[in-house]
C-alpha cells in the first residue's frame, strides 16, 4: 500500500491522523533506543539494575518487533518513525555479532567449559571436548569424584594439566610455573579455590594461561546480586595486570557477559575479547554467554558454542592467533 494511501486508510479507520496516534508507543520506542545507547548511564546503586540490564542487553532488541506490530495495529505513523531509533542503535551495537565468520588461519584452539558439579557423565563430556580438537581445555566445577575420570580420559591427548580447587587446565603444551590465583571475595573461606595460572610453552613462545570461575549471580526481589562476582572480577583484573608475560589467555566461567560493566576490571586488562552471539547458558535454552575465551597479545577469532554435554552450560571453543 502506498504511503499516502496507508495514511488515508489509517485516518478513515479511526477518525484521527496517524501522526496523532500512538504517542505512548513512540515514547516506548525512544526509551528502548535510549536504554540501548546509554545503558552505561543506568545506575548500579540500587539493586545493580545497570548490570542486570547489560547482562541481557541484546534481548532488549525484541521490543522493536513487538512495538512494530502494535504500531501497525494502532496505525500510528509517529510510532513507526520512532522505531527507527532503537532499530538503528541495536544494529550498530549488535549487528556485527550475528553472522559467524570463517575460521581462517589460526595458531591454537582453546575450549572453555563449566562441566557442572552434578554432571553424571564426566567421561562422555571429556570425550566430547576432545572431539572438538582443541589444544587447551579449561574446566570448572570439578569435583573430587569426577576429577580422576577427566584425568583418565584427557591424559592421553592432553598430558599436561594444572588443577587448583574446582578449576583445571589440560594442555597439549608443557605447563610450568603453576600457581593458585586467589580471587576469593571477602568473607569466603580459604578452601574456596577457583583460579589457576600456568605458563604454557608453545611453539609461539611462553603464554600465561589463566582459568577462573567467578562467583554466581542471582536475580532476587532486592535486585541483581552481583557484588561478590564484581569483587572477584576486580581481584582477577589485578592478577592479569601484574602478569609479566606479554601473551596471555584467559578462559573461564565469568558469570558475566562482555556488556556487563561488572567485568570491566578484567576486560581493561585484555585486548582481544570476542563478542559473538554464541550463547552458552543455560544449555537447554541459551540466552547469554558467560563462558569466555579472552586474550592479550593475541586475537580471539571464530568463537562457537559446542554441542551439549551433561552440564547446564554449553562448551565454548575459540581460535587464537598470536601477535608477532
Tab-separated table of C-alpha atoms in Angstrom:
chain	number	residue	atom	x	y	z
A	1	UNK	CA	0.000	0.000	0.000
A	2	UNK	CA	1.468	3.406	-0.986
A	3	UNK	CA	2.397	5.694	1.896
A	4	UNK	CA	-0.325	8.225	1.156
A	5	UNK	CA	-2.978	5.537	0.842
A	6	UNK	CA	-1.853	3.981	4.160
A	7	UNK	CA	-2.151	7.309	5.937
A	8	UNK	CA	-5.605	7.937	4.464
A	9	UNK	CA	-6.706	4.410	5.400
A	10	UNK	CA	-5.494	4.899	8.959
A	11	UNK	CA	-7.318	8.194	9.263
A	12	UNK	CA	-10.520	6.785	7.804
A	13	UNK	CA	-10.411	3.751	10.081
A	14	UNK	CA	-10.020	5.709	13.301
A	15	UNK	CA	-11.075	9.245	12.515
A	16	UNK	CA	-7.676	10.590	13.643
A	17	UNK	CA	-4.457	11.312	11.787
A	18	UNK	CA	-1.809	8.552	12.015
A	19	UNK	CA	0.574	11.267	13.237
A	20	UNK	CA	-1.665	11.971	16.224
A	21	UNK	CA	-1.935	8.400	17.448
A	22	UNK	CA	0.474	6.035	19.174
A	23	UNK	CA	2.456	8.608	21.078
A	24	UNK	CA	2.886	6.216	24.006
A	25	UNK	CA	4.265	3.604	21.601
A	26	UNK	CA	6.595	6.228	20.165
A	27	UNK	CA	7.774	7.134	23.669
A	28	UNK	CA	8.449	3.462	24.423
A	29	UNK	CA	10.449	3.184	21.196
A	30	UNK	CA	12.562	6.204	22.148
A	31	UNK	CA	13.027	4.812	25.668
A	32	UNK	CA	14.205	1.477	24.228
A	33	UNK	CA	16.683	3.255	21.979
A	34	UNK	CA	17.922	5.324	24.901
A	35	UNK	CA	18.481	2.277	27.110
A	36	UNK	CA	20.392	0.557	24.321
A	37	UNK	CA	22.551	3.561	23.529
A	38	UNK	CA	23.145	4.786	27.092
A	39	UNK	CA	22.972	1.574	29.132
A	40	UNK	CA	26.138	2.558	30.982
A	41	UNK	CA	24.282	5.569	32.393
A	42	UNK	CA	21.787	3.336	34.207
A	43	UNK	CA	22.999	3.402	37.822
A	44	UNK	CA	24.082	0.346	39.778
A	45	UNK	CA	23.451	1.959	43.141
A	46	UNK	CA	20.051	0.334	43.674
A	47	UNK	CA	19.837	-3.404	43.084
A	48	UNK	CA	22.608	-3.243	40.450
A	49	UNK	CA	19.958	-2.597	37.827
A	50	UNK	CA	22.588	-1.389	35.368
A	51	UNK	CA	24.423	-4.715	35.393
A	52	UNK	CA	21.158	-6.628	35.106
A	53	UNK	CA	20.187	-4.606	32.043
A	54	UNK	CA	23.608	-5.125	30.438
A	55	UNK	CA	23.579	-8.866	31.106
A	56	UNK	CA	20.607	-9.268	28.782
A	57	UNK	CA	21.150	-6.138	26.689
A	58	UNK	CA	20.890	-7.761	23.218
A	59	UNK	CA	17.466	-9.130	24.122
A	60	UNK	CA	16.160	-5.598	24.569
A	61	UNK	CA	16.008	-5.565	20.788
A	62	UNK	CA	12.950	-7.831	20.977
A	63	UNK	CA	11.000	-4.719	21.916
A	64	UNK	CA	11.398	-3.478	18.328
A	65	UNK	CA	9.295	-6.144	16.544
A	66	UNK	CA	6.760	-6.084	19.383
A	67	UNK	CA	6.334	-2.328	19.137
A	68	UNK	CA	6.249	-2.614	15.341
A	69	UNK	CA	3.250	-4.947	15.487
A	70	UNK	CA	1.499	-2.649	17.958
A	71	UNK	CA	2.259	0.401	15.804
A	72	UNK	CA	0.761	-1.287	12.745
A	73	UNK	CA	-2.317	-2.327	14.685
A	74	UNK	CA	-2.618	1.204	16.038
A	75	UNK	CA	-1.952	2.610	12.552
A	76	UNK	CA	0.493	5.049	14.095
A	77	UNK	CA	2.907	6.797	11.764
A	78	UNK	CA	4.720	8.562	14.606
A	79	UNK	CA	5.424	5.230	16.351
A	80	UNK	CA	6.751	3.713	13.139
A	81	UNK	CA	9.142	6.596	12.646
A	82	UNK	CA	10.245	6.447	16.303
A	83	UNK	CA	11.046	2.749	15.931
A	84	UNK	CA	13.847	3.639	13.541
A	85	UNK	CA	15.866	4.821	16.564
A	86	UNK	CA	16.072	1.557	18.578
A	87	UNK	CA	16.408	-0.474	15.380
A	88	UNK	CA	19.399	1.602	14.275
A	89	UNK	CA	21.033	1.526	17.715
A	90	UNK	CA	20.615	-2.246	18.044
A	91	UNK	CA	22.054	-2.800	14.575
A	92	UNK	CA	25.031	-0.603	15.439
A	93	UNK	CA	25.728	-2.398	18.732
A	94	UNK	CA	24.994	-5.975	17.788
A	95	UNK	CA	24.609	-6.290	14.028
A	96	UNK	CA	28.204	-7.375	13.608
A	97	UNK	CA	27.751	-10.225	16.092
A	98	UNK	CA	25.002	-12.004	14.214
A	99	UNK	CA	26.939	-13.506	11.310
A	100	UNK	CA	29.612	-16.037	12.239
A	101	UNK	CA	32.876	-15.558	10.378
A	102	UNK	CA	35.041	-18.192	8.746
A	103	UNK	CA	37.618	-19.928	10.897
A	104	UNK	CA	40.523	-18.976	8.705
A	105	UNK	CA	44.145	-19.431	9.744
A	106	UNK	CA	44.861	-19.658	13.462
A	107	UNK	CA	47.583	-20.831	15.799
A	108	UNK	CA	45.749	-22.700	18.557
A	109	UNK	CA	42.233	-23.598	19.642
A	110	UNK	CA	41.004	-23.406	23.224
A	111	UNK	CA	37.848	-24.807	24.806
A	112	UNK	CA	36.187	-23.446	27.917
A	113	UNK	CA	33.546	-25.493	29.755
A	114	UNK	CA	31.799	-25.372	33.096
A	115	UNK	CA	31.211	-29.114	33.371
A	116	UNK	CA	28.745	-28.820	36.315
A	117	UNK	CA	29.315	-30.432	39.683
A	118	UNK	CA	26.243	-32.640	39.129
A	119	UNK	CA	27.339	-33.921	35.718
A	120	UNK	CA	26.540	-37.651	35.621
A	121	UNK	CA	28.706	-38.364	32.558
A	122	UNK	CA	32.154	-36.817	33.028
A	123	UNK	CA	33.758	-39.388	30.719
A	124	UNK	CA	31.337	-38.581	27.902
A	125	UNK	CA	31.847	-34.871	28.490
A	126	UNK	CA	35.629	-35.255	28.272
A	127	UNK	CA	35.387	-37.274	25.059
A	128	UNK	CA	33.103	-34.660	23.501
A	129	UNK	CA	35.631	-31.931	24.254
A	130	UNK	CA	38.473	-33.973	22.777
A	131	UNK	CA	36.445	-34.475	19.589
A	132	UNK	CA	36.443	-30.702	19.015
A	133	UNK	CA	40.233	-30.852	18.631
A	134	UNK	CA	41.454	-28.075	20.952
A	135	UNK	CA	44.995	-27.506	22.194
A	136	UNK	CA	43.837	-26.224	25.593
A	137	UNK	CA	40.838	-27.330	27.670
A	138	UNK	CA	39.691	-25.374	30.722
A	139	UNK	CA	37.142	-26.888	33.105
A	140	UNK	CA	35.229	-25.531	36.094
A	141	UNK	CA	33.111	-27.140	38.824
A	142	UNK	CA	35.425	-30.113	39.077
A	143	UNK	CA	34.547	-32.446	41.930
A	144	UNK	CA	36.799	-34.847	43.786
A	145	UNK	CA	34.889	-37.802	42.356
A	146	UNK	CA	34.842	-36.576	38.748
A	147	UNK	CA	38.440	-35.296	38.560
A	148	UNK	CA	40.014	-38.796	38.214
A	149	UNK	CA	37.609	-39.521	35.357
A	150	UNK	CA	38.566	-36.355	33.493
A	151	UNK	CA	42.228	-37.141	34.099
A	152	UNK	CA	41.893	-40.662	32.758
A	153	UNK	CA	40.082	-39.634	29.562
A	154	UNK	CA	42.013	-36.442	28.827
A	155	UNK	CA	45.552	-37.523	29.760
A	156	UNK	CA	46.382	-39.479	26.567
A	157	UNK	CA	45.757	-36.417	24.372
A	158	UNK	CA	46.493	-33.741	26.988
A	159	UNK	CA	49.375	-34.996	29.134
A	160	UNK	CA	49.947	-31.669	30.893
A	161	UNK	CA	47.495	-30.358	33.437
A	162	UNK	CA	47.113	-27.771	36.177
A	163	UNK	CA	44.336	-28.139	38.757
A	164	UNK	CA	43.570	-25.986	41.750
A	165	UNK	CA	40.394	-26.447	43.735
A	166	UNK	CA	37.460	-26.799	41.346
A	167	UNK	CA	39.158	-25.425	38.199
A	168	UNK	CA	41.648	-27.051	35.889
A	169	UNK	CA	43.586	-26.742	32.644
A	170	UNK	CA	44.561	-29.599	30.333
A	171	UNK	CA	47.124	-28.855	27.644
A	172	UNK	CA	48.994	-30.365	24.723
A	173	UNK	CA	51.828	-27.981	25.594
A	174	UNK	CA	54.090	-28.366	28.646
A	175	UNK	CA	52.908	-26.376	31.657
A	176	UNK	CA	55.198	-24.801	34.240
A	177	UNK	CA	55.014	-22.167	36.988
A	178	UNK	CA	51.603	-23.410	38.089
A	179	UNK	CA	50.034	-21.483	40.941
A	180	UNK	CA	46.715	-20.672	42.553
A	181	UNK	CA	45.066	-17.402	41.580
A	182	UNK	CA	43.333	-16.033	44.669
A	183	UNK	CA	40.056	-14.419	43.593
A	184	UNK	CA	38.160	-15.078	46.833
A	185	UNK	CA	35.696	-12.358	47.764
A	186	UNK	CA	35.771	-11.059	51.325
A	187	UNK	CA	34.325	-13.490	53.847
A	188	UNK	CA	34.868	-16.608	51.735
A	189	UNK	CA	36.888	-19.450	53.281
A	190	UNK	CA	40.361	-20.463	52.160
A	191	UNK	CA	39.048	-23.755	50.765
A	192	UNK	CA	37.285	-21.785	48.002
A	193	UNK	CA	39.745	-22.086	45.106
A	194	UNK	CA	38.503	-21.046	41.680
A	195	UNK	CA	41.566	-19.725	39.925
A	196	UNK	CA	44.724	-21.243	38.456
A	197	UNK	CA	47.566	-19.865	36.352
A	198	UNK	CA	50.144	-21.787	34.343
A	199	UNK	CA	52.822	-20.963	31.796
A	200	UNK	CA	52.324	-22.887	28.565
A	201	UNK	CA	55.439	-23.498	26.477
A	202	UNK	CA	54.061	-23.207	22.953
A	203	UNK	CA	55.798	-23.072	19.541
A	204	UNK	CA	54.992	-19.337	19.557
A	205	UNK	CA	56.681	-18.719	22.886
A	206	UNK	CA	55.587	-18.784	26.506
A	207	UNK	CA	51.945	-17.953	27.167
A	208	UNK	CA	50.356	-17.297	30.550
A	209	UNK	CA	47.081	-19.217	30.725
A	210	UNK	CA	44.529	-18.361	33.395
A	211	UNK	CA	41.415	-20.350	34.278
A	212	UNK	CA	38.871	-18.649	36.513
A	213	UNK	CA	35.360	-19.216	37.801
A	214	UNK	CA	33.821	-16.056	39.231
A	215	UNK	CA	31.015	-16.246	41.819
A	216	UNK	CA	27.470	-16.800	40.652
A	217	UNK	CA	24.877	-14.056	40.421
A	218	UNK	CA	21.179	-14.182	41.254
A	219	UNK	CA	18.126	-12.143	40.362
A	220	UNK	CA	16.130	-11.502	43.534
A	221	UNK	CA	13.323	-9.190	44.587
A	222	UNK	CA	16.013	-6.928	46.051
A	223	UNK	CA	17.764	-6.709	42.673
A	224	UNK	CA	20.760	-8.261	40.934
A	225	UNK	CA	23.120	-9.888	43.445
A	226	UNK	CA	26.449	-9.451	41.692
A	227	UNK	CA	28.515	-7.952	44.490
A	228	UNK	CA	30.749	-10.963	45.103
A	229	UNK	CA	31.220	-11.525	41.377
A	230	UNK	CA	32.263	-7.906	40.920
A	231	UNK	CA	34.704	-8.159	43.815
A	232	UNK	CA	36.186	-11.343	42.383
A	233	UNK	CA	36.440	-9.727	38.927
A	234	UNK	CA	38.446	-6.874	40.447
A	235	UNK	CA	40.862	-9.358	42.059
A	236	UNK	CA	41.233	-11.230	38.774
A	237	UNK	CA	41.858	-7.965	36.947
A	238	UNK	CA	44.648	-7.127	39.374
A	239	UNK	CA	46.238	-10.538	38.758
A	240	UNK	CA	46.121	-10.016	35.000
A	241	UNK	CA	47.624	-6.555	35.362
A	242	UNK	CA	50.544	-7.990	37.333
A	243	UNK	CA	51.246	-10.752	34.793
A	244	UNK	CA	54.732	-10.278	33.351
A	245	UNK	CA	54.326	-12.387	30.226
A	246	UNK	CA	53.055	-10.397	27.276
A	247	UNK	CA	50.999	-13.241	25.813
A	248	UNK	CA	48.065	-14.211	27.971
A	249	UNK	CA	44.929	-16.313	27.570
A	250	UNK	CA	42.001	-16.203	29.986
A	251	UNK	CA	39.443	-18.996	29.980
A	252	UNK	CA	36.590	-19.252	32.384
A	253	UNK	CA	33.022	-19.074	33.535
A	254	UNK	CA	32.951	-15.414	34.493
A	255	UNK	CA	29.219	-15.334	35.296
A	256	UNK	CA	29.043	-12.154	33.261
A	257	UNK	CA	28.583	-11.067	29.677
A	258	UNK	CA	31.022	-8.767	27.929
A	259	UNK	CA	28.396	-5.996	28.022
A	260	UNK	CA	28.129	-6.066	31.828
A	261	UNK	CA	30.187	-3.329	33.487
A	262	UNK	CA	30.935	-5.745	36.334
A	263	UNK	CA	33.541	-7.361	34.095
A	264	UNK	CA	35.317	-4.100	33.261
A	265	UNK	CA	38.289	-4.749	35.624
A	266	UNK	CA	39.056	-7.853	33.549
A	267	UNK	CA	38.248	-6.502	30.097
A	268	UNK	CA	40.513	-3.479	30.507
A	269	UNK	CA	43.499	-5.800	31.039
A	270	UNK	CA	42.949	-7.649	27.764
A	271	UNK	CA	42.998	-6.580	24.142
A	272	UNK	CA	41.012	-9.329	22.410
A	273	UNK	CA	37.515	-10.061	23.644
A	274	UNK	CA	35.142	-11.940	21.346
A	275	UNK	CA	31.600	-10.554	21.305
A	276	UNK	CA	29.961	-13.117	19.043
A	277	UNK	CA	26.384	-14.316	19.568
A	278	UNK	CA	27.308	-17.809	20.744
A	279	UNK	CA	25.346	-18.208	23.937
A	280	UNK	CA	26.441	-20.858	26.423
A	281	UNK	CA	23.941	-20.723	29.291
A	282	UNK	CA	21.633	-22.337	30.153
A	283	UNK	CA	22.305	-25.308	27.891
A	284	UNK	CA	18.611	-26.130	27.432
A	285	UNK	CA	17.843	-22.656	26.052
A	286	UNK	CA	20.949	-20.436	25.926
A	287	UNK	CA	20.226	-16.740	26.470
A	288	UNK	CA	23.679	-15.383	27.334
A	289	UNK	CA	27.367	-16.198	27.026
A	290	UNK	CA	29.027	-16.183	30.408
A	291	UNK	CA	31.768	-18.612	29.334
A	292	UNK	CA	34.684	-16.832	27.726
A	293	UNK	CA	37.986	-17.125	25.907
A	294	UNK	CA	39.921	-13.843	26.028
A	295	UNK	CA	43.498	-12.867	25.305
A	296	UNK	CA	46.294	-10.321	25.401
A	297	UNK	CA	48.875	-10.019	22.603
A	298	UNK	CA	46.705	-12.450	20.651
A	299	UNK	CA	43.490	-12.295	18.651
A	300	UNK	CA	40.480	-14.406	19.569
A	301	UNK	CA	38.551	-15.456	16.470
A	302	UNK	CA	35.654	-17.680	15.488
A	303	UNK	CA	34.065	-18.300	18.866
A	304	UNK	CA	31.399	-21.011	18.731
A	305	UNK	CA	29.235	-22.998	21.109
A	306	UNK	CA	29.714	-26.756	21.013
A	307	UNK	CA	27.020	-29.437	21.390
A	308	UNK	CA	25.542	-30.007	24.830
A	309	UNK	CA	27.188	-32.347	27.328
A	310	UNK	CA	25.961	-33.434	30.753
A	311	UNK	CA	26.325	-29.854	32.008
A	312	UNK	CA	23.921	-26.943	32.287
A	313	UNK	CA	26.464	-24.920	30.260
A	314	UNK	CA	27.452	-25.414	26.636
A	315	UNK	CA	31.183	-25.701	25.911
A	316	UNK	CA	32.673	-22.727	24.074
A	317	UNK	CA	35.548	-23.061	21.613
A	318	UNK	CA	37.663	-20.282	20.148
A	319	UNK	CA	40.599	-19.996	17.782
A	320	UNK	CA	43.528	-17.753	18.660
A	321	UNK	CA	46.236	-16.139	16.580
A	322	UNK	CA	49.296	-14.737	18.343
A	323	UNK	CA	50.624	-11.309	17.537
A	324	UNK	CA	54.152	-11.239	16.075
